[in-house]
Each structure stands twice: as C-alpha cells, then as structure tokens.
Coordinates of C-alpha atoms and ligand atoms in Angstrom, one line a residue:
M1 CA 0.0 0.0 0.0
R2 CA 1.1 3.5 -0.8
M3 CA -0.2 6.5 1.1
L4 CA -1.0 9.4 -1.3
S5 CA -1.5 13.1 -0.6
V6 CA -4.2 15.3 -2.3
S7 CA -1.6 16.9 -4.6
E8 CA -2.6 16.9 -8.3
T9 CA 0.0 14.3 -9.2
D10 CA -1.1 12.0 -6.4
L11 CA -4.8 12.3 -7.4
Q12 CA -3.8 11.5 -11.0
T13 CA -2.0 8.4 -9.7
A14 CA -5.0 7.4 -7.7
A15 CA -7.5 8.0 -10.5
S16 CA -5.3 5.9 -13.0
A17 CA -5.2 3.1 -10.4
L18 CA -9.0 3.1 -10.2
V19 CA -9.2 2.9 -14.0
A20 CA -6.8 0.0 -13.9
G21 CA -9.0 -1.9 -11.5
K22 CA -7.0 -1.3 -8.4
L23 CA -8.3 -0.5 -4.9
V24 CA -8.0 3.0 -3.6
A25 CA -9.2 4.1 -0.2
L26 CA -10.5 7.7 -0.4
P27 CA -11.9 10.3 1.9
T28 CA -15.6 11.2 1.8
E29 CA -17.4 13.6 4.2
T30 CA -18.9 10.6 6.1
V31 CA -16.1 8.0 6.4
Y32 CA -13.3 6.7 4.2
G33 CA -14.4 4.5 1.4
L34 CA -12.6 1.6 -0.3
G35 CA -13.0 2.6 -3.9
A36 CA -13.1 0.5 -7.0
N37 CA -14.3 1.1 -10.6
A38 CA -18.0 0.4 -10.3
Y39 CA -18.2 -0.9 -13.9
D40 CA -15.4 -3.5 -13.4
P41 CA -16.5 -6.8 -11.9
V42 CA -13.0 -7.9 -11.2
A43 CA -12.2 -4.8 -9.2
L44 CA -15.5 -5.2 -7.3
A45 CA -14.5 -8.8 -6.4
R46 CA -11.3 -7.5 -5.0
V47 CA -13.3 -5.1 -2.7
F48 CA -15.2 -8.0 -1.2
E49 CA -12.1 -10.0 -0.8
A50 CA -10.1 -7.2 0.9
K51 CA -12.8 -6.5 3.3
C52 CA -13.7 -10.1 3.9
R53 CA -17.2 -8.9 3.1
P54 CA -19.9 -11.4 2.2
T55 CA -21.0 -11.0 -1.4
F56 CA -24.6 -10.7 -0.3
D57 CA -23.9 -7.2 1.1
P58 CA -24.2 -4.8 -1.9
L59 CA -22.0 -1.7 -2.4
I60 CA -22.8 2.0 -2.8
V61 CA -21.9 3.5 -6.2
H62 CA -20.5 7.0 -5.8
I63 CA -21.1 9.6 -8.6
A64 CA -19.8 13.1 -9.2
D65 CA -22.5 14.4 -11.6
L66 CA -26.2 13.9 -12.3
A67 CA -25.7 12.6 -15.8
T68 CA -24.2 9.5 -14.3
L69 CA -27.3 9.0 -12.2
D70 CA -29.3 8.5 -15.4
K71 CA -26.6 6.2 -16.8
I72 CA -26.8 3.7 -13.8
A73 CA -30.4 4.1 -12.5
D74 CA -33.5 3.1 -14.4
F75 CA -36.1 5.7 -13.7
S76 CA -38.6 4.0 -16.1
L77 CA -39.0 1.2 -13.5
L78 CA -39.9 3.6 -10.7
A79 CA -43.3 4.9 -9.8
S80 CA -43.6 8.5 -10.9
A81 CA -44.0 9.9 -7.4
A82 CA -40.8 8.1 -6.4
A83 CA -39.0 9.4 -9.5
S84 CA -39.9 12.9 -8.5
F85 CA -38.8 12.3 -4.9
A86 CA -35.4 11.1 -6.3
H87 CA -35.0 14.2 -8.4
A88 CA -36.0 16.6 -5.6
L89 CA -33.7 14.9 -3.2
A90 CA -30.8 15.0 -5.7
A91 CA -31.4 18.7 -6.3
R92 CA -31.7 19.7 -2.7
L93 CA -29.5 17.3 -0.7
W94 CA -26.8 16.2 -3.0
P95 CA -23.8 16.4 -2.8
G96 CA -24.2 15.1 0.8
P97 CA -24.5 12.1 3.1
L98 CA -27.6 10.6 1.5
T99 CA -27.7 7.3 -0.5
L100 CA -30.7 6.5 -2.7
I101 CA -31.8 3.0 -3.6
L102 CA -33.1 3.0 -7.1
P103 CA -33.8 0.4 -9.9
K104 CA -30.5 -0.4 -11.6
K105 CA -29.4 -0.5 -15.2
A106 CA -27.5 -3.4 -16.7
I107 CA -24.3 -1.3 -16.9
I108 CA -23.8 -1.9 -13.2
P109 CA -22.4 -5.4 -12.6
D110 CA -24.6 -7.7 -10.5
L111 CA -21.7 -8.1 -8.1
A112 CA -22.0 -4.4 -7.1
T113 CA -25.6 -5.0 -6.1
S114 CA -25.3 -8.5 -4.8
G115 CA -27.7 -9.6 -7.5
L116 CA -30.4 -7.2 -6.4
P117 CA -32.4 -5.3 -9.1
T118 CA -31.6 -2.1 -7.3
V119 CA -28.5 0.0 -6.9
A120 CA -27.4 2.3 -4.1
V121 CA -26.3 5.7 -5.4
R122 CA -24.5 8.5 -3.5
F123 CA -23.1 11.9 -4.6
P124 CA -20.6 12.6 -1.9
A125 CA -19.7 16.1 -0.7
H126 CA -16.0 15.8 -0.5
P127 CA -13.8 17.6 -3.1
V128 CA -11.2 14.8 -3.1
A129 CA -13.8 12.1 -3.6
L130 CA -15.5 14.1 -6.4
W131 CA -12.1 14.7 -8.1
L132 CA -11.2 11.0 -8.0
I133 CA -14.7 9.9 -9.3
A134 CA -14.6 12.5 -12.1
L135 CA -11.0 11.8 -13.1
S136 CA -11.5 8.0 -13.2
T137 CA -14.6 6.4 -14.6
G138 CA -17.4 8.6 -13.2
A139 CA -18.7 5.8 -10.9
V140 CA -16.8 4.5 -8.0
A141 CA -18.2 1.7 -5.8
A142 CA -17.0 2.2 -2.2
P143 CA -18.0 0.5 1.0
S144 CA -16.6 1.9 4.2
A145 CA -12.9 1.1 4.2
N146 CA -12.8 -1.3 7.2
P147 CA -12.7 -5.0 7.6
F148 CA -16.3 -6.4 7.5
G149 CA -18.0 -5.9 10.9
Y150 CA -15.4 -3.5 12.3
I151 CA -15.6 0.2 13.1
S152 CA -15.6 2.5 10.0
P153 CA -12.5 4.6 9.4
T154 CA -12.7 8.3 9.9
D155 CA -9.1 9.1 9.0
A156 CA -6.4 7.6 6.7
Q157 CA -4.5 6.0 9.5
H158 CA -7.5 3.9 10.6
V159 CA -7.6 2.5 7.0
A160 CA -3.8 1.9 7.0
D161 CA -4.0 0.1 10.4
T162 CA -6.8 -2.3 9.4
L163 CA -6.6 -2.8 5.6
G164 CA -3.1 -1.4 4.7
D165 CA -1.7 -4.7 3.5
R166 CA -4.7 -5.6 1.3
I167 CA -5.1 -2.5 -0.8
D168 CA -3.1 -0.5 -3.3
F169 CA -3.4 3.1 -2.3
I170 CA -4.9 5.3 0.4
V171 CA -5.5 9.0 -0.4
D172 CA -5.1 11.0 2.9
G173 CA -7.6 13.8 2.9
G174 CA -7.6 14.3 6.7
P175 CA -10.3 13.5 9.1
C176 CA -13.9 13.0 7.9
E177 CA -16.3 15.9 8.9
V178 CA -19.5 14.0 9.4
G179 CA -18.1 10.8 10.9
V180 CA -21.0 8.4 10.5
E181 CA -22.0 6.8 7.2
S182 CA -24.7 8.2 4.8
T183 CA -28.4 7.7 5.4
V184 CA -29.7 5.0 3.1
L185 CA -33.1 5.8 1.7
D186 CA -35.1 3.2 -0.3
L187 CA -37.2 4.8 -3.0
T188 CA -38.3 1.5 -4.5
S189 CA -40.6 0.6 -1.6
P190 CA -44.3 1.8 -1.6
V191 CA -43.3 4.5 1.0
P192 CA -39.8 6.0 1.0
T193 CA -38.0 4.1 3.7
I194 CA -34.8 4.8 5.7
L195 CA -32.9 1.5 5.7
R196 CA -30.0 3.0 7.7
P197 CA -30.1 6.2 9.7
G198 CA -26.9 8.2 8.9
G199 CA -25.3 11.6 8.3
M200 CA -28.4 13.1 6.6
P201 CA -31.0 13.6 9.3
R202 CA -34.5 12.2 8.7
E203 CA -35.9 15.7 9.3
C204 CA -34.0 17.1 6.3
I205 CA -35.3 14.4 4.0
E206 CA -38.9 14.9 5.2
A207 CA -38.5 18.6 4.6
V208 CA -38.1 17.8 0.9
I209 CA -40.4 14.8 0.3
G210 CA -42.7 14.6 3.3
P211 CA -43.1 11.6 5.7
V212 CA -40.8 8.6 5.3
S213 CA -40.8 5.4 7.2
V214 CA -37.8 4.1 9.1
L215 CA -36.7 0.5 9.2
T216 CA -34.8 0.2 12.4
S217 CA -32.7 -2.5 14.0
K218 CA -34.9 -1.8 17.1
P219 CA -32.5 0.2 19.2
D220 CA -35.0 0.1 22.1
S221 CA -35.4 -3.6 22.2
E222 CA -33.1 -6.4 23.2
S223 CA -34.4 -8.6 20.5
G224 CA -31.3 -8.9 18.4
P225 CA -31.2 -9.2 14.6
V226 CA -34.5 -8.3 12.9
S227 CA -35.8 -8.5 9.4
A228 CA -34.1 -5.3 8.4
A229 CA -31.0 -7.3 7.7
A230 CA -32.8 -9.1 4.9
V231 CA -33.8 -5.8 3.2
S232 CA -30.4 -4.2 3.5
P233 CA -27.8 -6.7 4.6
G234 CA -25.6 -3.9 5.9
L235 CA -28.2 -3.5 8.7
L236 CA -26.8 -6.6 10.3
T237 CA -26.7 -5.8 14.0
S238 CA -23.1 -6.9 14.5
H239 CA -21.8 -4.0 12.4
Y240 CA -19.4 -1.3 13.5
A241 CA -18.2 -3.3 16.5
P242 CA -15.0 -2.4 18.4
R243 CA -13.0 -5.4 19.6
A244 CA -13.8 -4.7 23.3
P245 CA -17.4 -5.7 24.2
L246 CA -19.7 -2.7 24.3
E247 CA -22.8 -2.5 26.5
L248 CA -25.4 0.1 25.9
F249 CA -27.4 1.9 28.6
P250 CA -30.0 4.7 28.6
Y251 CA -28.6 8.3 28.7
G252 CA -27.5 9.2 32.3
S253 CA -27.7 5.6 33.5
L254 CA -24.2 4.1 33.3
P255 CA -23.9 1.6 36.2
R256 CA -21.7 3.0 38.9
E257 CA -21.0 -0.4 40.5
R258 CA -19.2 -1.5 37.3
V259 CA -16.4 1.1 37.4
A260 CA -14.4 -1.2 39.6
E261 CA -14.0 -3.7 36.8
P262 CA -10.3 -3.6 35.6
G263 CA -9.8 -2.0 32.2
I264 CA -13.4 -0.8 31.8
A265 CA -14.1 2.3 29.8
L266 CA -17.0 4.7 30.0
L267 CA -18.5 6.5 27.0
F268 CA -20.6 9.5 27.8
F269 CA -22.6 11.7 25.4
D270 CA -21.8 15.0 27.1
G271 CA -19.8 16.6 29.8
Q272 CA -22.9 17.1 31.9
S273 CA -23.6 13.4 32.1
R274 CA -20.0 12.6 32.9
D275 CA -19.9 15.1 35.7
R276 CA -23.2 13.8 37.1
F277 CA -21.8 10.3 37.1
F278 CA -18.6 11.1 38.9
R279 CA -20.3 13.4 41.4
G280 CA -21.6 10.2 42.9
F281 CA -18.1 9.3 43.9
E282 CA -17.3 12.4 45.9
G283 CA -15.5 11.7 49.2
P284 CA -13.6 8.5 49.3
P285 CA -15.8 6.4 47.0
E286 CA -16.8 3.1 48.5
S287 CA -17.3 1.5 45.2
L288 CA -13.9 2.4 43.9
V289 CA -12.3 0.5 46.7
S290 CA -11.8 -3.1 46.0
A291 CA -10.0 -5.7 48.1
G292 CA -8.7 -3.0 50.3
R293 CA -7.0 -1.0 47.5
Q294 CA -8.0 2.2 45.7
L295 CA -8.7 1.5 42.1
E296 CA -7.6 3.9 39.3
Q297 CA -10.1 6.2 37.7
P298 CA -11.7 4.3 34.8
I299 CA -11.0 5.6 31.3
S300 CA -13.8 7.9 30.3
K301 CA -14.6 9.5 27.0
V302 CA -17.1 12.1 26.1
L303 CA -18.6 12.3 22.5
S304 CA -19.2 16.0 22.8
E305 CA -18.5 18.1 25.9
E306 CA -21.3 20.6 24.9
G307 CA -23.7 17.8 23.9
N308 CA -23.6 18.8 20.2
P309 CA -24.8 15.8 18.2
V310 CA -22.9 17.0 15.1
E311 CA -19.6 16.9 17.0
A312 CA -20.6 13.7 18.7
A313 CA -21.2 11.9 15.3
A314 CA -17.9 13.2 14.0
R315 CA -16.0 11.8 17.0
L316 CA -17.9 8.5 17.6
F317 CA -15.8 6.1 15.5
K318 CA -12.5 7.9 16.3
I319 CA -13.2 7.4 20.0
L320 CA -14.1 3.7 19.5
H321 CA -10.8 3.3 17.5
E322 CA -8.9 5.0 20.4
L323 CA -10.5 2.7 23.0
D324 CA -9.6 -0.3 21.0
G325 CA -6.0 1.1 20.8
L326 CA -6.0 1.4 24.6
K327 CA -6.9 -2.3 24.8
V328 CA -9.8 -1.7 27.2
T329 CA -11.6 -4.8 28.4
G330 CA -15.1 -3.4 28.0
I331 CA -17.0 -0.3 27.1
L332 CA -20.0 1.0 28.9
A333 CA -21.8 3.5 26.7
E334 CA -24.9 5.6 27.1
R335 CA -27.4 6.4 24.4
V336 CA -27.6 9.9 23.1
P337 CA -30.8 12.0 22.8
A338 CA -32.9 10.9 19.8
G339 CA -33.6 13.0 16.7
G340 CA -31.3 14.4 14.0
L341 CA -27.8 12.8 14.0
G342 CA -28.7 11.3 17.4
D343 CA -30.6 8.6 15.6
A344 CA -27.5 7.6 13.5
I345 CA -25.3 7.6 16.7
N346 CA -27.8 5.4 18.6
D347 CA -28.0 3.1 15.6
R348 CA -24.2 2.6 15.5
L349 CA -24.0 2.2 19.3
F350 CA -26.7 -0.4 19.2
K351 CA -25.0 -2.3 16.4
A352 CA -21.7 -2.2 18.2
R353 CA -23.2 -3.9 21.3
S354 CA -21.5 -7.1 22.2
A355 CA -24.8 -8.7 23.1
A356 CA -25.8 -8.7 19.4
R357 CA -22.7 -10.7 18.3
Ligands
LIG1 O1 -21.2 7.1 4.0 C1 -21.3 6.0 3.4 O2 -22.3 5.5 2.9 C2 -19.9 5.2 3.2 C3 -19.0 6.1 2.3 C4 -17.8 5.4 1.9 O3 -19.7 6.6 1.2 N1 -20.2 4.0 2.6 C5 -20.8 2.9 3.2 O4 -20.8 1.8 2.5 O5 -21.2 3.0 4.4 P1 -21.1 0.4 3.2 O6 -20.9 -0.6 2.1 O7 -20.3 0.2 4.4 O8 -22.7 0.4 3.5 C6 -23.6 0.4 2.4 C7 -25.0 0.1 2.9 C8 -25.0 -1.3 3.4 O9 -25.9 -1.3 4.5 C9 -25.7 -2.1 2.3 O10 -26.4 -3.2 2.7 C10 -26.7 -1.0 1.8 O11 -25.9 0.2 1.8 N2 -27.0 -1.2 0.4 C11 -26.2 -1.1 -0.7 N3 -26.9 -1.4 -1.8 C12 -28.2 -1.7 -1.5 C13 -29.4 -2.0 -2.2 N4 -29.4 -2.2 -3.5 N5 -30.5 -2.2 -1.5 C14 -30.5 -2.1 -0.1 N6 -29.4 -1.7 0.6 C15 -28.3 -1.5 0.0
LIG2 MG1 -19.7 -0.3 6.2

C-alpha cells in the first residue's frame, strides 16, 4: 500500500489506479471508502475480498455528476412519485451524506448490487472524492474502508491500520467531517423508507419529500437481529463493532457499580452526564475500593463536551478506535438524545453492542 496526498500528481495516480482496476481508499465527508471502478466486476470482487465482506452485502456507487445517475439508475422502472422524490432529493440534498436505492441499469455489474435489481447511489460532498470519481470512470463503488463488521474509518490511519496490507493506495484527505455513514433511503418501496439512519437527518429528508418510514434494528429492544437485515444486509446488528465488548445503557444511566472492573471504559454523550456520574463518587468512594486498594479512575470519554450531536457523530468512530487502541476490556456506553444525528449515533452504538454478536 502507498499513502498518497491530495496533490494533483497523487490524485492522478489514484485515478489511474482506479481505471486500472486497483483498490484506492479515499476520503468522503462521512467515512473513508474503499473505492473501485463500479463498472469493473474484477475490481469489485477485490473489494469484497479485501474487506472479507460477504458478497450478499451490496456496495454503494458514488457519482460526481447527475448525468451518471441516469446512466446507472433506471427511472422508467420507478413509480412517478418516487422518481420525482429522487430528483427533488438529488437537487436539494446532493452532494451530501444521502444514499438513494433505485432500480439499476445493466451497466452496473450484479456483483456491485449482490444480484439485487436495485443500486445504491450517492453523490458525496468531499472535493477529493469528487475529483477521483470524475478523473477516473465517473462511478466508484465504495463501501466503508474497514474489515467487515469492524468500526468504520474516519481518518487515513484507521484505514492503514486495518486494511493497509490488502489494498493498493490510500488517499489521505484528513479526518472526515460527518463521521457516520450516509443515510440510506429506499425509493423503490411503496413509501420511501430509511434503511440505515446516517449523516443526513430524517428531518432534512422529510422537509423535501414529506413523511418517510424508518426500518430500524430496534435500538430500544433487546431482540437482536431483525428482518431489516434481509432488506439491507448492511443492517446486520453486529456491524461497527469495536474489539472490546460494548454494552449500551439509557442516557444518564451508566452503572456506577461497574467502574471497579479492571480495564473498563465509560463512554458519555456529554460533559454534563459525565460530571453527574462522577459526582456520585465524591468523598472516598466506597465502590472504587476493591480488596482494600483504591482503584484507578476508569478511562472515560465524552462524545461532545457541549452535547452537540454533530460533534458527537464526528467523534464517535474515532473514539471507538482509540478505546480499541488502549486495549480496554469493555466499554459501557450511554445512548444519546434521539432526533437528527442522534438517531444515527444510537443506531451505530446499538450495532456495536457485544450482546448482538
Ligand atoms: O457514507 C457511506 O455511505 C460510506 C461512504 C464510503 O460513502 N459507505 C458505506 O458503504 O457506508 P457500506 O458498504 O459500508 O454500506 C452500504 C450500505 C449497506 O448497509 C448495504 O447493505 C446498503 O448500503 N445497500 C447497498 N446497496 C443496497 C441495495 N441495493 N438495497 C439495499 N441496501 C443496499
Ligand atoms: Mg460499512
């Protein structure tokens, strides 16, 4: 693997590699993607191989202009209301963290869509991604650039650490601004349906096309995998998991008695919640004394000191990567307030739970 910069020469190198069927990890505004020429079945096969991704889990095709949308999506197979939704969303919310599921044209190999008659299309809002797509073939298939089931990468080093020996190039465009993957919206169902909450809040989609339904992996239940996985295989509940087992609790309810466990880490939404938690230990804390010795303070992380969901989303995967690097033995995390990007954060925390594995 060679790390590339965003210089013109390096971007040319990366674009030529894509044309030649090689694998290039590239920055997008959400997470780093593992890019391959979307029209080249052999390159696509290499993506599945590098990620150890099952071939029943389809890829997102990234475009850099609307002409390509018509080239790969078959609007004649779409109900007219859905077609106008697609055009309105493309006009208002692209480029951005929104992926649309649309009927596919034959030019997209079946491997990209895992044999489904639909294709996932996204127009990313990152200048480097747009350059690379436009300079190469105009359509770049890119799943998140992580081994299947592991946390998505939000900087180039995350990619190098986990996939470095299996891919050709990484283009280092710095940290990703949004930090969680795109929202996946199915426009082929009778009612537009969010298959994966993500960087584009539901409220912004509804402001353009009216009410949508949401297929969730039931963040409020303990029921484990649900049928959502069959509709969009990426909704498998064991996604985005750090190596350390993660347990999820309601906001403000991390269990105080568990801090004595060696190597345990605490993950709070905001500084207020963390302060409330530790205030319980003022004075010589009984529960921090075990077998006659004072335990160290547990490792604690806060997604956003101020409780800003945008910042929390941007930092979520980075913090999970850090905790894995610290080799913690377990992570106790709290849910964040619902709505906006909070829904995407809670979805990823839910999927990272060890109980679902
Ligand atoms: O933000 C993102 O979306 C990132 C960046 C790199 O663009 N990409 C990403 O790709 O998250 P990936 O492969 O990790 O997730 C794609 C999701 C999966 O849940 C997959 O099952 C779903 O999109 N998907 C792809 N094609 C589909 C289709 N035709 N029908 C239903 N779901 C589909
Ligand atoms: Mg992924």
